[in-house]
Amino acid sequence: MSACLFWLLLIATYDFRQRRVPNWLVLAGAAMALAALAWGTGPRGNDWAGALLGAGVGFGALLLFYALGLMGAGDVKFAGALGLWVGAWALLPIWVIGSLLAGLHAALWLALQRWPVSSRFSLMLFGPPSSVDSRSSPTRTRFIPYAAYLALAAAAWMVWGRQSG
């Protein structure tokens, strides 16, 4: 489980700093999840069927948001890899918590549009100004690190789940 928590920390850190999730990091997490399943050390109650269903649900549900231009491809791939770790049923509370955190981020961004803040705080919260996704509109900047919020929500779910069991 500590390997998954470390992976989630890397995802969150990378997405907060770069506003992207690299393929190598998603693949590393998926490979670790498959290894944990093979060795029987994955999360409690998650078997091969649950993990594969989780990967499909995680990837498939967010694919629509990517197709609509509302989310980056890294977020979608990360959700699929996360589904391997936690299974389909755990994705719902993780999505709810992650989406609430992302919504708070967006609300703060909107509020700060009218209030001047230090450039360092703005950079930390909203990422570098050059974080434009080249596949989307050149004027569209991705301010919300959704994979980071999903990773934080998943880490909280894993820690809470271990303590309640």
XYZ file of C-alpha atoms in Angstrom:
165
model
C 0.000 0.000 0.000
C 2.878 2.359 0.677
C 3.931 2.031 -2.985
C 0.515 3.294 -4.043
C 0.626 6.184 -1.572
C 4.088 7.148 -2.845
C 2.796 6.985 -6.433
C -0.192 9.157 -5.523
C 2.157 11.686 -3.918
C 4.261 11.780 -7.098
C 1.161 12.255 -9.263
C -0.121 15.073 -7.050
C 3.250 16.814 -6.921
C 3.834 16.551 -10.661
C 0.334 17.713 -11.576
C 0.391 20.631 -9.120
C 3.769 21.806 -10.442
C 3.499 21.065 -14.173
C -0.259 20.813 -14.783
C 0.263 17.522 -16.570
C 0.612 13.840 -15.740
C 3.364 12.094 -17.690
C 2.706 8.730 -19.326
C 5.702 7.102 -17.631
C 4.247 7.933 -14.221
C 0.805 6.578 -15.124
C 2.352 3.384 -16.542
C 4.526 2.931 -13.456
C 1.440 3.157 -11.233
C -0.511 0.726 -13.402
C 2.401 -1.742 -13.377
C 2.682 -1.476 -9.583
C -1.074 -2.073 -9.256
C -0.882 -5.175 -11.435
C 2.091 -6.449 -9.414
C 0.219 -5.824 -6.147
C -2.753 -7.760 -7.509
C -0.512 -10.642 -8.606
C 1.096 -10.823 -5.145
C -2.183 -10.337 -3.309
C -1.037 -7.120 -1.623
C -3.532 -4.712 -3.169
C -6.245 -2.886 -1.236
C -8.582 -4.993 0.857
C -11.451 -6.395 -1.195
C -9.945 -5.609 -4.599
C -9.501 -8.632 -6.856
C -8.617 -8.924 -10.555
C -12.190 -8.463 -11.735
C -12.735 -5.425 -9.501
C -9.430 -3.894 -10.530
C -10.034 -4.324 -14.256
C -13.573 -3.021 -13.900
C -12.174 -0.052 -11.947
C -9.658 0.677 -14.682
C -12.363 0.573 -17.339
C -14.792 2.706 -15.346
C -12.097 5.217 -14.378
C -10.843 5.609 -17.925
C -14.239 5.434 -19.629
C -16.062 7.875 -17.362
C -13.470 10.614 -17.744
C -12.959 10.012 -21.460
C -16.152 11.954 -22.169
C -14.768 14.986 -20.317
C -11.575 14.760 -22.371
C -13.579 14.527 -25.595
C -15.445 17.694 -24.590
C -12.128 19.491 -23.965
C -12.774 19.846 -20.242
C -9.925 17.651 -19.065
C -6.460 16.602 -20.127
C -5.584 13.124 -21.372
C -3.256 12.577 -18.398
C -6.197 12.947 -16.014
C -8.107 10.269 -17.938
C -5.187 7.835 -18.044
C -4.479 8.431 -14.361
C -8.122 7.641 -13.494
C -7.769 4.316 -15.311
C -4.589 3.432 -13.439
C -6.164 4.553 -10.170
C -9.099 2.233 -10.855
C -6.637 -0.672 -10.964
C -5.539 0.207 -7.436
C -8.900 0.864 -5.815
C -11.538 -0.895 -7.919
C -14.731 0.503 -9.367
C -16.695 0.980 -6.133
C -14.060 3.143 -4.458
C -13.900 5.486 -7.445
C -17.207 7.163 -6.613
C -16.171 8.603 -3.221
C -12.743 9.454 -4.633
C -14.345 11.320 -7.562
C -16.701 13.169 -5.256
C -13.910 14.288 -2.914
C -11.515 15.081 -5.777
C -14.189 17.040 -7.638
C -15.086 19.033 -4.519
C -11.414 19.917 -4.044
C -11.099 20.886 -7.716
C -14.281 22.941 -7.400
C -12.822 24.796 -4.423
C -9.704 25.448 -6.481
C -11.833 26.850 -9.311
C -13.876 29.011 -6.925
C -10.689 30.387 -5.393
C -9.327 31.113 -8.868
C -12.497 33.016 -9.760
C -12.412 34.969 -6.492
C -8.759 35.868 -6.927
C -9.391 37.256 -10.397
C -10.725 40.351 -8.623
C -8.124 40.415 -5.852
C -4.395 40.913 -6.502
C -2.160 38.225 -5.014
C 1.523 37.640 -4.999
C 2.880 36.096 -8.159
C 4.464 33.232 -6.166
C 1.111 32.256 -4.610
C -0.609 32.556 -7.968
C 2.057 30.372 -9.602
C 1.677 27.733 -6.868
C -2.096 27.681 -7.114
C -2.647 28.051 -10.837
C 0.561 26.811 -12.447
C 2.934 28.421 -14.884
C 1.406 30.750 -17.478
C 2.803 28.583 -20.284
C 0.718 25.568 -19.273
C -1.403 25.579 -22.404
C -2.426 22.224 -23.818
C -1.359 22.248 -27.471
C -4.244 19.953 -28.499
C -6.873 22.354 -27.233
C -7.543 25.958 -28.054
C -4.356 28.062 -27.781
C -6.164 30.416 -25.415
C -7.275 27.660 -23.039
C -5.018 27.197 -20.031
C -5.519 24.310 -17.638
C -5.669 25.813 -14.167
C -7.174 22.886 -12.278
C -4.801 19.975 -11.563
C -7.608 17.410 -11.434
C -5.340 14.346 -11.235
C -3.643 15.899 -8.204
C -6.974 16.294 -6.443
C -7.986 12.742 -7.364
C -4.647 11.525 -6.003
C -5.141 13.378 -2.720
C -8.679 12.031 -2.415
C -7.463 8.491 -3.146
C -4.708 8.787 -0.539
C -7.248 9.967 2.024
C -9.576 7.106 1.072
C -6.756 4.562 1.457
C -5.659 5.889 4.836
C -9.241 6.167 6.101
C -10.081 2.692 4.778
C -7.115 1.142 6.589
C -8.077 2.754 9.899
C -11.742 1.818 9.665
C -11.058 -1.839 8.885
